[in-house]
Amino acid sequence: MGSSNPPSLSKINDDTLILVLSCMPVRSVLAIRQTCKRMLALSRTRIIWHNAYVREVLPNGFPFPCRALLTMPTAELERAVCRSMRIGKFWRSSASPRRLVDFQASHGSAVNDVRFLPGYEGNRVVTVAKGIWSVIAVWELPPCAECACVRKLAEWAPRGAIFAGFAVNSDPSSDGLVATSVNAEGRQRIEILSLVRENDIESLRPIKTINSTWKPIALKGDFIAYSDDCLKTIVMNWRTGATALLRGSDELIDQHFNYNRCLQIVFTYKSVLVVRARSIELFAEPVLSSPRAPQRTLNPLARHSFGWIDGVSINVQVRARAAGEPAPPAEPLAILLRSESDDPWTSDVRTLDLYVLEPNPLFGGAPAPPEGAASGESPYAFPPVRSPLSSPSERGFLRCTAIILGPYGTAVWIQPRPARFIDLTALDVHSSETQAPEAARAKETLAAAMFCGLLWERNPGTGGGPRGLWTQSLGSSYWNAIDYCEELGRIALASSQGMVTILELG
């Protein structure tokens, strides 16, 4: 009696194998591709990774690039799915992030800002350091911790110049990379810089100068928004010079305190949201006036005050939808904020509170109101609705008050050293570490939590409460700046001693 051969994958035709692989979980696909070159080649078929996205990423609300799947190359889709799975696993566990790299971005001065550059998969960052004069530098990160060190690609440091505001272009296809307010030779202006490559050498060069003493807050493609510290914002097409003035309400929150600096500007559906320290105002999407025409002025469609805001982050809230279903024209805006008190004797315990601005179902997409008018339908329903989710946050000294909320509902921020441990000696930036008592050298902590979104809904027990991710390792140093790219699972931390740390989630 003859013995039959056991079934073998090598005897199955390619079409059937692709069908089988497209039904397997990602971990099984990655394992089976190690068996032979044929499996390796077949496992790179697009339908396998499209199905993996639909089956394992989309229904779980894992962070994923907002780019349309149809335009994403297959190799990029595979990387994005695998990375999304790792990030989702990280947020559903108690794991710690991995330190990708540390590098000295500045010697002898603090790094005051650090941002990931869109379009480079988290492998390029830009830093702003302020010493005798200011320096903007672009850095290329290694793709993995085992690779070569960080490389400086370009820097821009006009002699004697001091930079104030700073904005990174959210559109990776634009040649206007960053914008900053420059004070040099007794003149203040806004410069938009481009990263130019010539003869294999990259450099930062100004491509547009805007004569203004105001600070750039947002840069999106050809549009820049810059603001004063009270109530006015200008939206400009920096290529054409066309502008519009968004004039906030003259109503004072506090008759003794007129300072109302701009914290964030969001270009959103048919509107512009201007967030200041003591107010949040929604303006209709402006029609810009050419440089030769009178400047158009808009008043707010809606306004709300949370009191004095110490830190805030606003982002579109991604909600669950079926694969291939187009995004609605307007999605809710999630607002995560930490309020401040004018009373120094208030409790040391504060909270990060979540609010939601829902789209206005009655909004019909009406054009901007006439010159100076405040009437008209608002694309969003005011006031923002407070969510029951909140997270405790200690009161204490912070140089970095930033909060960063991603569209999938995860957020990171810096928890301060306890206020009771801080004395005047410890706050002296010129003092040595040995001058401060041991208690004053309690460390800052990078905290994180899930506040909303499908990822939180699938894991409700892990939301709201803060989770310590990383601790400041330099005893006399403070974190000056933070950036977080949710879809890439990367965090950048910049310290008062010029060091930048890049962390990877999952």
Short mmCIF file of C-alpha atoms in Angstrom, two decimals:
data_model
loop_
_atom_site.label_atom_id
_atom_site.label_comp_id
_atom_site.label_asym_id
_atom_site.label_seq_id
_atom_site.Cartn_x
_atom_site.Cartn_y
_atom_site.Cartn_z
CA MET A 1 0.00 0.00 0.00
CA GLY A 2 1.61 3.30 -1.12
CA SER A 3 2.03 6.16 1.34
CA SER A 4 0.51 9.52 0.40
CA ASN A 5 2.64 12.66 0.63
CA PRO A 6 1.60 15.20 3.31
CA PRO A 7 0.05 18.42 1.98
CA SER A 8 2.60 21.12 1.19
CA LEU A 9 2.23 24.87 0.66
CA SER A 10 4.73 24.61 -2.18
CA LYS A 11 2.16 22.64 -4.19
CA ILE A 12 -0.53 25.33 -3.90
CA ASN A 13 -0.75 27.83 -6.73
CA ASP A 14 0.01 31.51 -6.16
CA ASP A 15 -3.57 32.79 -6.38
CA THR A 16 -4.76 30.36 -3.72
CA LEU A 17 -1.81 31.16 -1.46
CA ILE A 18 -2.50 34.89 -1.74
CA LEU A 19 -6.12 34.24 -0.79
CA VAL A 20 -4.98 32.21 2.24
CA LEU A 21 -2.44 34.85 3.31
CA SER A 22 -5.00 37.64 2.98
CA CYS A 23 -7.13 35.89 5.62
CA MET A 24 -4.27 35.40 8.09
CA PRO A 25 -3.46 37.72 11.00
CA VAL A 26 -0.46 39.99 10.49
CA ARG A 27 1.76 38.05 12.89
CA SER A 28 1.17 34.84 10.88
CA VAL A 29 1.94 36.56 7.57
CA LEU A 30 5.21 37.89 8.98
CA ALA A 31 6.11 34.44 10.29
CA ILE A 32 5.30 32.48 7.13
CA ARG A 33 7.27 34.84 4.90
CA GLN A 34 10.43 33.67 6.70
CA THR A 35 10.09 30.15 5.27
CA CYS A 36 11.16 30.75 1.65
CA LYS A 37 11.66 33.36 -1.06
CA ARG A 38 8.35 32.50 -2.70
CA MET A 39 6.41 33.21 0.50
CA LEU A 40 8.39 36.41 0.97
CA ALA A 41 7.40 37.61 -2.50
CA LEU A 42 3.74 36.59 -2.19
CA SER A 43 3.41 38.18 1.26
CA ARG A 44 4.15 41.56 -0.31
CA THR A 45 0.97 41.48 -2.40
CA ARG A 46 -1.18 44.56 -1.85
CA ILE A 47 -4.48 42.76 -1.13
CA ILE A 48 -2.90 41.05 1.89
CA TRP A 49 -2.06 44.36 3.57
CA HIS A 50 -5.27 46.05 2.50
CA ASN A 51 -7.23 43.23 4.15
CA ALA A 52 -5.00 43.42 7.23
CA TYR A 53 -5.82 47.12 7.54
CA VAL A 54 -9.57 46.49 7.17
CA ARG A 55 -9.56 43.53 9.57
CA GLU A 56 -7.05 44.50 12.29
CA VAL A 57 -6.38 48.25 12.19
CA LEU A 58 -9.62 50.01 11.23
CA PRO A 59 -12.06 48.30 13.65
CA ASN A 60 -9.67 48.77 16.60
CA GLY A 61 -9.06 52.48 16.01
CA PHE A 62 -5.28 52.13 15.89
CA PRO A 63 -3.47 55.33 14.81
CA PHE A 64 -2.91 55.29 11.05
CA PRO A 65 -1.74 57.91 8.50
CA CYS A 66 -4.54 60.09 7.17
CA ARG A 67 -3.30 59.60 3.61
CA ALA A 68 -5.76 57.80 1.30
CA LEU A 69 -5.08 54.07 0.96
CA LEU A 70 -5.50 54.12 -2.83
CA THR A 71 -2.55 56.49 -3.25
CA MET A 72 -0.29 54.70 -0.77
CA PRO A 73 2.39 52.45 -2.34
CA THR A 74 2.21 48.79 -1.27
CA ALA A 75 5.52 48.86 0.63
CA GLU A 76 4.40 51.97 2.53
CA LEU A 77 1.01 50.37 3.27
CA GLU A 78 2.74 47.30 4.74
CA ARG A 79 4.98 49.48 6.94
CA ALA A 80 2.01 51.57 8.05
CA VAL A 81 -0.10 48.52 8.98
CA CYS A 82 2.73 46.87 10.95
CA ARG A 83 3.58 50.13 12.71
CA SER A 84 -0.09 50.75 13.52
CA MET A 85 -0.36 47.28 15.06
CA ARG A 86 2.69 47.97 17.26
CA ILE A 87 1.33 51.34 18.37
CA GLY A 88 -2.09 49.86 19.15
CA LYS A 89 -0.48 47.08 21.18
CA PHE A 90 1.55 49.67 23.09
CA TRP A 91 -1.52 51.68 24.09
CA ARG A 92 -3.38 48.54 25.20
CA SER A 93 -0.49 47.43 27.42
CA SER A 94 1.67 48.87 30.20
CA ALA A 95 4.84 48.75 28.09
CA SER A 96 7.42 51.53 28.15
CA PRO A 97 8.53 53.41 25.03
CA ARG A 98 11.87 52.65 23.44
CA ARG A 99 14.57 55.29 23.32
CA LEU A 100 15.47 55.61 19.64
CA VAL A 101 18.24 58.17 20.01
CA ASP A 102 19.65 61.02 22.12
CA PHE A 103 21.55 63.83 20.46
CA GLN A 104 23.04 67.17 21.48
CA ALA A 105 21.19 69.73 19.38
CA SER A 106 22.77 72.72 21.09
CA HIS A 107 25.90 73.30 23.16
CA GLY A 108 25.68 75.86 25.94
CA SER A 109 22.05 76.85 25.34
CA ALA A 110 18.59 75.35 25.66
CA VAL A 111 16.51 73.90 22.84
CA ASN A 112 13.29 75.90 22.97
CA ASP A 113 11.32 74.04 20.31
CA VAL A 114 11.42 70.67 18.56
CA ARG A 115 9.07 69.42 15.81
CA PHE A 116 8.80 66.43 13.52
CA LEU A 117 8.74 67.42 9.85
CA PRO A 118 5.71 65.97 7.99
CA GLY A 119 6.44 63.67 5.07
CA TYR A 120 9.57 61.96 6.38
CA GLU A 121 7.98 59.17 8.49
CA GLY A 122 9.33 60.73 11.68
CA ASN A 123 12.95 60.63 10.49
CA ARG A 124 13.50 64.39 10.36
CA VAL A 125 13.10 66.96 13.12
CA VAL A 126 13.67 70.69 13.31
CA THR A 127 14.95 72.40 16.46
CA VAL A 128 15.11 76.01 17.64
CA ALA A 129 17.88 76.92 20.09
CA LYS A 130 18.34 80.33 21.70
CA GLY A 131 21.75 81.41 22.93
CA ILE A 132 23.53 84.67 22.15
CA TRP A 133 21.45 84.48 18.99
CA SER A 134 18.94 81.93 17.74
CA VAL A 135 19.53 78.88 15.53
CA ILE A 136 17.07 76.77 13.51
CA ALA A 137 18.47 73.36 12.54
CA VAL A 138 17.12 70.38 10.58
CA TRP A 139 18.26 66.90 11.68
CA GLU A 140 18.00 63.48 10.05
CA LEU A 141 17.40 60.64 12.51
CA PRO A 142 18.61 57.06 12.11
CA PRO A 143 15.86 54.62 11.04
CA CYS A 144 16.65 52.39 14.04
CA ALA A 145 18.53 52.57 17.34
CA GLU A 146 21.32 50.34 16.00
CA CYS A 147 22.04 52.59 12.99
CA ALA A 148 24.41 55.52 12.61
CA CYS A 149 24.12 58.70 14.63
CA VAL A 150 21.95 61.74 13.97
CA ARG A 151 23.06 63.99 11.09
CA LYS A 152 22.58 67.74 10.88
CA LEU A 153 21.26 68.57 7.40
CA ALA A 154 21.04 72.35 7.57
CA GLU A 155 20.87 75.32 9.91
CA TRP A 156 19.87 78.96 9.72
CA ALA A 157 21.28 81.49 12.19
CA PRO A 158 21.41 85.13 11.06
CA ARG A 159 23.99 86.94 13.15
CA GLY A 160 22.46 88.65 16.18
CA ALA A 161 18.92 87.45 15.38
CA ILE A 162 16.44 86.37 18.05
CA PHE A 163 13.49 84.17 17.06
CA ALA A 164 10.07 84.40 18.72
CA GLY A 165 7.12 82.49 17.23
CA PHE A 166 7.66 79.30 15.25
CA ALA A 167 5.41 77.20 12.98
CA VAL A 168 6.01 74.09 10.86
CA ASN A 169 4.08 73.59 7.62
CA SER A 170 1.53 70.78 8.02
CA ASP A 171 1.58 70.19 4.23
CA PRO A 172 4.66 68.09 3.36
CA SER A 173 4.39 69.01 -0.34
CA SER A 174 4.88 72.73 0.28
CA ASP A 175 8.29 74.33 -0.20
CA GLY A 176 7.55 76.69 2.71
CA LEU A 177 8.97 74.46 5.45
CA VAL A 178 8.84 76.63 8.58
CA ALA A 179 8.00 80.19 9.62
CA THR A 180 9.52 82.20 12.44
CA SER A 181 9.43 85.74 13.80
CA VAL A 182 12.90 87.31 13.55
CA ASN A 183 14.16 90.28 15.54
CA ALA A 184 17.46 91.54 14.12
CA GLU A 185 19.12 94.91 13.54
CA GLY A 186 16.25 96.72 15.25
CA ARG A 187 13.67 95.28 12.85
CA GLN A 188 11.09 92.55 13.40
CA ARG A 189 9.68 90.43 10.61
CA ILE A 190 8.36 86.95 9.77
CA GLU A 191 10.54 84.74 7.58
CA ILE A 192 9.30 81.62 5.76
CA LEU A 193 12.17 79.21 5.14
CA SER A 194 12.60 76.46 2.55
CA LEU A 195 14.92 73.44 2.62
CA VAL A 196 16.89 73.68 -0.62
CA ARG A 197 19.18 70.97 -2.02
CA GLU A 198 22.04 71.90 -4.35
CA ASN A 199 25.03 69.69 -5.23
CA ASP A 200 23.97 67.17 -2.56
CA ILE A 201 24.10 69.90 0.11
CA GLU A 202 20.93 71.02 1.87
CA SER A 203 20.43 74.50 3.28
CA LEU A 204 17.66 76.59 4.83
CA ARG A 205 16.87 79.73 2.85
CA PRO A 206 14.25 82.47 3.28
CA ILE A 207 11.71 82.47 0.45
CA LYS A 208 9.20 84.98 1.85
CA THR A 209 9.48 87.95 4.20
CA ILE A 210 6.40 89.38 5.93
CA ASN A 211 6.85 92.76 7.60
CA SER A 212 5.04 92.22 10.89
CA THR A 213 5.80 92.27 14.61
CA TRP A 214 3.25 89.51 15.22
CA LYS A 215 4.11 85.84 15.72
CA PRO A 216 3.39 82.99 13.29
CA ILE A 217 1.07 80.42 14.86
CA ALA A 218 -0.01 78.12 12.00
CA LEU A 219 1.34 77.27 8.54
CA LYS A 220 -0.67 75.09 6.16
CA GLY A 221 0.40 74.90 2.53
CA ASP A 222 0.26 78.41 1.06
CA PHE A 223 -1.55 79.84 4.09
CA ILE A 224 -0.02 81.34 7.21
CA ALA A 225 -1.80 82.68 10.31
CA TYR A 226 0.00 85.11 12.60
CA SER A 227 -1.33 86.88 15.65
CA ASP A 228 -0.78 89.60 18.24
CA ASP A 229 -1.02 89.08 22.02
CA CYS A 230 -4.48 90.58 22.42
CA LEU A 231 -7.24 89.99 19.84
CA LYS A 232 -6.09 90.23 16.20
CA THR A 233 -5.06 87.51 13.74
CA ILE A 234 -4.12 87.77 10.08
CA VAL A 235 -4.60 84.92 7.61
CA MET A 236 -2.41 85.30 4.52
CA ASN A 237 -1.70 83.46 1.30
CA TRP A 238 2.04 83.98 1.53
CA ARG A 239 2.58 83.37 -2.20
CA THR A 240 0.13 86.04 -3.39
CA GLY A 241 0.13 88.37 -0.38
CA ALA A 242 -3.68 88.25 -0.08
CA THR A 243 -4.87 88.70 3.51
CA ALA A 244 -7.85 88.89 5.85
CA LEU A 245 -8.02 90.20 9.43
CA LEU A 246 -9.78 88.12 12.09
CA ARG A 247 -10.69 90.54 14.86
CA GLY A 248 -11.56 88.96 18.18
CA SER A 249 -14.06 90.24 20.67
CA ASP A 250 -13.13 93.33 22.72
CA GLU A 251 -14.87 91.81 25.72
CA LEU A 252 -12.38 91.45 28.57
CA ILE A 253 -12.26 88.30 30.64
CA ASP A 254 -10.56 90.24 33.43
CA GLN A 255 -10.60 94.05 33.51
CA HIS A 256 -7.17 94.02 35.18
CA PHE A 257 -5.59 91.63 32.68
CA ASN A 258 -5.76 92.39 28.96
CA TYR A 259 -2.97 90.00 27.85
CA ASN A 260 -4.49 87.21 25.76
CA ARG A 261 -1.72 85.49 23.80
CA CYS A 262 -2.55 83.14 20.96
CA LEU A 263 -1.92 79.45 21.73
CA GLN A 264 -3.20 77.65 18.63
CA ILE A 265 -4.92 78.34 15.31
CA VAL A 266 -6.79 75.54 13.54
CA PHE A 267 -7.82 75.67 9.88
CA THR A 268 -10.92 73.51 10.02
CA TYR A 269 -14.12 72.91 8.06
CA LYS A 270 -15.29 76.19 6.46
CA SER A 271 -13.80 78.09 9.39
CA VAL A 272 -10.76 79.15 11.40
CA LEU A 273 -10.57 78.46 15.14
CA VAL A 274 -8.41 80.90 17.14
CA VAL A 275 -7.46 79.72 20.62
CA ARG A 276 -6.06 82.23 23.10
CA ALA A 277 -5.09 82.04 26.76
CA ARG A 278 -8.49 83.37 27.84
CA SER A 279 -10.84 82.78 24.90
CA ILE A 280 -11.67 80.52 21.98
CA GLU A 281 -13.29 82.06 18.88
CA LEU A 282 -14.59 80.63 15.61
CA PHE A 283 -14.40 82.68 12.42
CA ALA A 284 -15.90 81.98 9.01
CA GLU A 285 -13.45 80.81 6.37
CA PRO A 286 -12.19 84.17 5.11
CA VAL A 287 -12.16 85.41 1.54
CA LEU A 288 -8.71 86.99 1.22
CA SER A 289 -8.20 90.46 -0.23
CA SER A 290 -5.38 91.17 -2.67
CA PRO A 291 -2.54 93.44 -1.46
CA ARG A 292 -3.96 96.34 -3.54
CA ALA A 293 -7.49 96.04 -2.13
CA PRO A 294 -8.75 97.10 1.33
CA GLN A 295 -8.17 94.35 3.87
CA ARG A 296 -11.27 92.34 4.74
CA THR A 297 -12.15 92.15 8.46
CA LEU A 298 -14.16 89.35 10.06
CA ASN A 299 -15.66 89.18 13.54
CA PRO A 300 -16.19 85.86 15.34
CA LEU A 301 -19.20 83.67 14.58
CA ALA A 302 -19.02 82.15 18.05
CA ARG A 303 -17.01 82.62 21.24
CA HIS A 304 -16.37 80.80 24.50
CA SER A 305 -14.08 81.19 27.49
CA PHE A 306 -12.61 78.44 29.67
CA GLY A 307 -11.00 81.00 31.97
CA TRP A 308 -7.22 81.09 31.94
CA ILE A 309 -5.80 78.23 29.84
CA ASP A 310 -2.32 77.02 30.77
CA GLY A 311 -2.07 74.47 27.95
CA VAL A 312 -4.38 73.31 25.16
CA SER A 313 -4.48 71.02 22.13
CA ILE A 314 -7.23 70.84 19.52
CA ASN A 315 -7.52 68.17 16.87
CA VAL A 316 -10.07 66.56 14.60
CA GLN A 317 -11.60 63.55 16.36
CA VAL A 318 -11.52 60.49 14.09
CA ARG A 319 -14.68 58.41 14.48
CA ALA A 320 -15.43 54.85 13.41
CA ARG A 321 -16.53 54.24 9.84
CA ALA A 322 -16.51 51.33 7.42
CA ALA A 323 -13.58 50.64 5.10
CA GLY A 324 -13.82 52.79 1.99
CA GLU A 325 -16.46 55.04 3.54
CA PRO A 326 -15.49 58.67 2.88
CA ALA A 327 -14.93 60.97 5.82
CA PRO A 328 -17.81 63.38 6.50
CA PRO A 329 -17.24 67.01 5.46
CA ALA A 330 -16.96 68.02 9.12
CA GLU A 331 -15.80 65.89 12.02
CA PRO A 332 -15.93 66.81 15.72
CA LEU A 333 -13.08 68.80 17.23
CA ALA A 334 -11.64 67.46 20.48
CA ILE A 335 -10.28 70.10 22.87
CA LEU A 336 -7.95 68.95 25.64
CA LEU A 337 -6.92 71.69 28.06
CA ARG A 338 -5.36 72.38 31.42
CA SER A 339 -6.68 75.49 33.14
CA GLU A 340 -4.68 77.78 35.39
CA SER A 341 -5.73 79.77 38.43
CA ASP A 342 -4.80 83.32 39.43
CA ASP A 343 -4.90 82.18 43.07
CA PRO A 344 -1.48 80.90 44.27
CA TRP A 345 -3.13 79.13 47.22
CA THR A 346 -5.26 76.77 45.16
CA SER A 347 -4.80 73.01 45.42
CA ASP A 348 -1.73 71.38 43.87
CA VAL A 349 -4.03 68.95 42.04
CA ARG A 350 -5.31 70.09 38.64
CA THR A 351 -6.95 68.24 35.78
CA LEU A 352 -6.73 67.90 32.04
CA ASP A 353 -10.29 68.22 30.77
CA LEU A 354 -11.72 67.11 27.43
CA TYR A 355 -14.32 69.13 25.53
CA VAL A 356 -15.91 68.38 22.15
CA LEU A 357 -17.09 70.79 19.46
CA GLU A 358 -19.69 68.96 17.39
CA PRO A 359 -20.46 69.94 13.78
CA ASN A 360 -23.57 72.08 13.47
CA PRO A 361 -26.23 69.97 11.67
CA LEU A 362 -28.00 73.18 10.56
CA PHE A 363 -24.96 74.60 8.82
CA GLY A 364 -25.52 74.83 5.09
CA GLY A 365 -22.04 75.86 3.97
CA ALA A 366 -22.94 79.53 3.66
CA PRO A 367 -20.19 81.86 2.41
CA ALA A 368 -18.33 84.20 4.75
CA PRO A 369 -20.48 87.04 6.14
CA PRO A 370 -20.09 90.60 4.83
CA GLU A 371 -17.30 92.93 5.94
CA GLY A 372 -17.14 93.19 9.74
CA ALA A 373 -20.28 91.12 10.30
CA ALA A 374 -20.49 88.58 13.11
CA SER A 375 -23.80 87.03 12.14
CA GLY A 376 -24.17 83.85 10.14
CA GLU A 377 -24.36 80.13 10.67
CA SER A 378 -21.50 78.51 12.55
CA PRO A 379 -20.05 75.24 11.16
CA TYR A 380 -19.71 74.04 14.78
CA ALA A 381 -22.19 74.08 17.63
CA PHE A 382 -21.06 76.34 20.50
CA PRO A 383 -20.33 76.09 23.39
CA PRO A 384 -18.03 73.05 23.52
CA VAL A 385 -19.49 70.13 25.49
CA ARG A 386 -17.46 68.83 28.40
CA SER A 387 -16.65 65.12 28.34
CA PRO A 388 -16.77 63.08 31.56
CA LEU A 389 -13.16 62.05 30.86
CA SER A 390 -10.41 63.95 32.64
CA SER A 391 -6.93 63.23 33.93
CA PRO A 392 -5.22 64.55 37.09
CA SER A 393 -2.21 66.79 36.56
CA GLU A 394 0.04 68.09 39.32
CA ARG A 395 0.54 71.78 39.82
CA GLY A 396 4.18 72.77 39.60
CA PHE A 397 6.85 74.64 37.70
CA LEU A 398 6.88 73.84 33.97
CA ARG A 399 8.92 75.31 31.16
CA CYS A 400 6.97 73.16 28.70
CA THR A 401 3.22 73.54 29.21
CA ALA A 402 2.34 71.95 25.86
CA ILE A 403 -0.34 69.26 25.61
CA ILE A 404 -0.53 67.27 22.38
CA LEU A 405 -3.74 65.41 21.50
CA GLY A 406 -3.78 63.18 18.42
CA PRO A 407 -6.80 62.62 16.14
CA TYR A 408 -7.18 59.06 17.49
CA GLY A 409 -7.58 60.32 21.06
CA THR A 410 -4.16 59.67 22.63
CA ALA A 411 -2.35 62.53 24.34
CA VAL A 412 1.03 63.29 25.90
CA TRP A 413 2.20 66.06 28.20
CA ILE A 414 4.82 66.84 30.87
CA GLN A 415 4.00 66.30 34.53
CA PRO A 416 5.94 68.87 36.60
CA ARG A 417 8.14 68.27 39.57
CA PRO A 418 5.99 68.68 42.70
CA ALA A 419 5.58 72.37 43.53
CA ARG A 420 6.55 71.87 47.17
CA PHE A 421 10.02 70.73 46.08
CA ILE A 422 10.86 73.91 44.15
CA ASP A 423 12.72 76.86 45.65
CA LEU A 424 14.30 79.95 44.11
CA THR A 425 17.74 78.34 43.97
CA ALA A 426 16.38 75.37 42.05
CA LEU A 427 14.81 77.66 39.44
CA ASP A 428 18.09 79.47 38.73
CA VAL A 429 19.10 78.31 35.26
CA HIS A 430 22.71 79.31 35.94
CA SER A 431 23.07 77.37 39.20
CA SER A 432 24.81 74.02 39.40
CA GLU A 433 23.02 70.84 40.35
CA THR A 434 24.83 70.71 43.71
CA GLN A 435 23.32 74.05 44.82
CA ALA A 436 19.81 72.63 45.05
CA PRO A 437 18.79 70.14 47.75
CA GLU A 438 18.02 66.57 46.72
CA ALA A 439 14.27 67.12 47.13
CA ALA A 440 14.37 70.00 44.66
CA ARG A 441 15.83 67.69 42.06
CA ALA A 442 12.68 65.58 41.79
CA LYS A 443 12.29 64.72 38.13
CA GLU A 444 9.73 65.70 35.52
CA THR A 445 7.72 62.90 33.93
CA LEU A 446 6.39 62.38 30.43
CA ALA A 447 2.74 61.40 30.93
CA ALA A 448 0.20 59.96 28.50
CA ALA A 449 -3.43 58.85 28.40
CA MET A 450 -6.26 57.91 26.04
CA PHE A 451 -9.11 60.42 26.15
CA CYS A 452 -11.44 59.60 23.25
CA GLY A 453 -11.74 57.74 19.98
CA LEU A 454 -12.33 54.15 18.97
CA LEU A 455 -9.08 52.97 20.58
CA TRP A 456 -10.34 54.21 23.95
CA GLU A 457 -13.84 52.80 23.34
CA ARG A 458 -12.36 49.35 22.72
CA ASN A 459 -10.26 49.66 25.90
CA PRO A 460 -12.29 51.83 28.32
CA GLY A 461 -10.38 50.68 31.39
CA THR A 462 -7.17 52.29 30.13
CA GLY A 463 -8.51 55.77 29.36
CA GLY A 464 -8.33 59.01 31.31
CA GLY A 465 -5.82 58.02 33.99
CA PRO A 466 -2.28 59.28 33.36
CA ARG A 467 0.49 56.84 32.63
CA GLY A 468 4.13 57.67 33.20
CA LEU A 469 6.12 56.95 30.04
CA TRP A 470 9.54 58.47 30.69
CA THR A 471 11.43 60.32 33.43
CA GLN A 472 13.82 63.22 32.99
CA SER A 473 17.26 61.68 33.51
CA LEU A 474 19.27 64.89 33.89
CA GLY A 475 18.76 66.06 37.47
CA SER A 476 19.31 69.78 36.90
CA SER A 477 17.61 69.87 33.50
CA TYR A 478 14.05 70.70 32.49
CA TRP A 479 12.15 69.71 29.39
CA ASN A 480 11.63 72.84 27.31
CA ALA A 481 9.62 71.41 24.41
CA ILE A 482 7.76 68.32 23.23
CA ASP A 483 6.32 67.03 19.97
CA TYR A 484 4.24 63.92 19.35
CA CYS A 485 3.33 62.26 16.05
CA GLU A 486 0.49 59.89 16.94
CA GLU A 487 0.32 58.03 13.61
CA LEU A 488 4.07 57.28 13.72
CA GLY A 489 4.26 56.57 17.45
CA ARG A 490 7.17 58.95 18.02
CA ILE A 491 7.80 61.55 20.71
CA ALA A 492 10.52 64.22 20.73
CA LEU A 493 11.68 65.85 23.97
CA ALA A 494 14.02 68.85 24.13
CA SER A 495 15.82 69.81 27.34
CA SER A 496 17.18 73.00 28.86
CA GLN A 497 20.68 71.55 28.45
CA GLY A 498 20.38 71.28 24.66
CA MET A 499 19.69 67.52 24.52
CA VAL A 500 16.94 66.03 22.32
CA THR A 501 15.51 62.57 23.04
CA ILE A 502 13.44 60.63 20.50
CA LEU A 503 11.15 57.91 21.87
CA GLU A 504 9.27 55.25 19.91
CA LEU A 505 6.01 53.63 21.06
CA GLY A 506 5.82 49.91 20.37
#
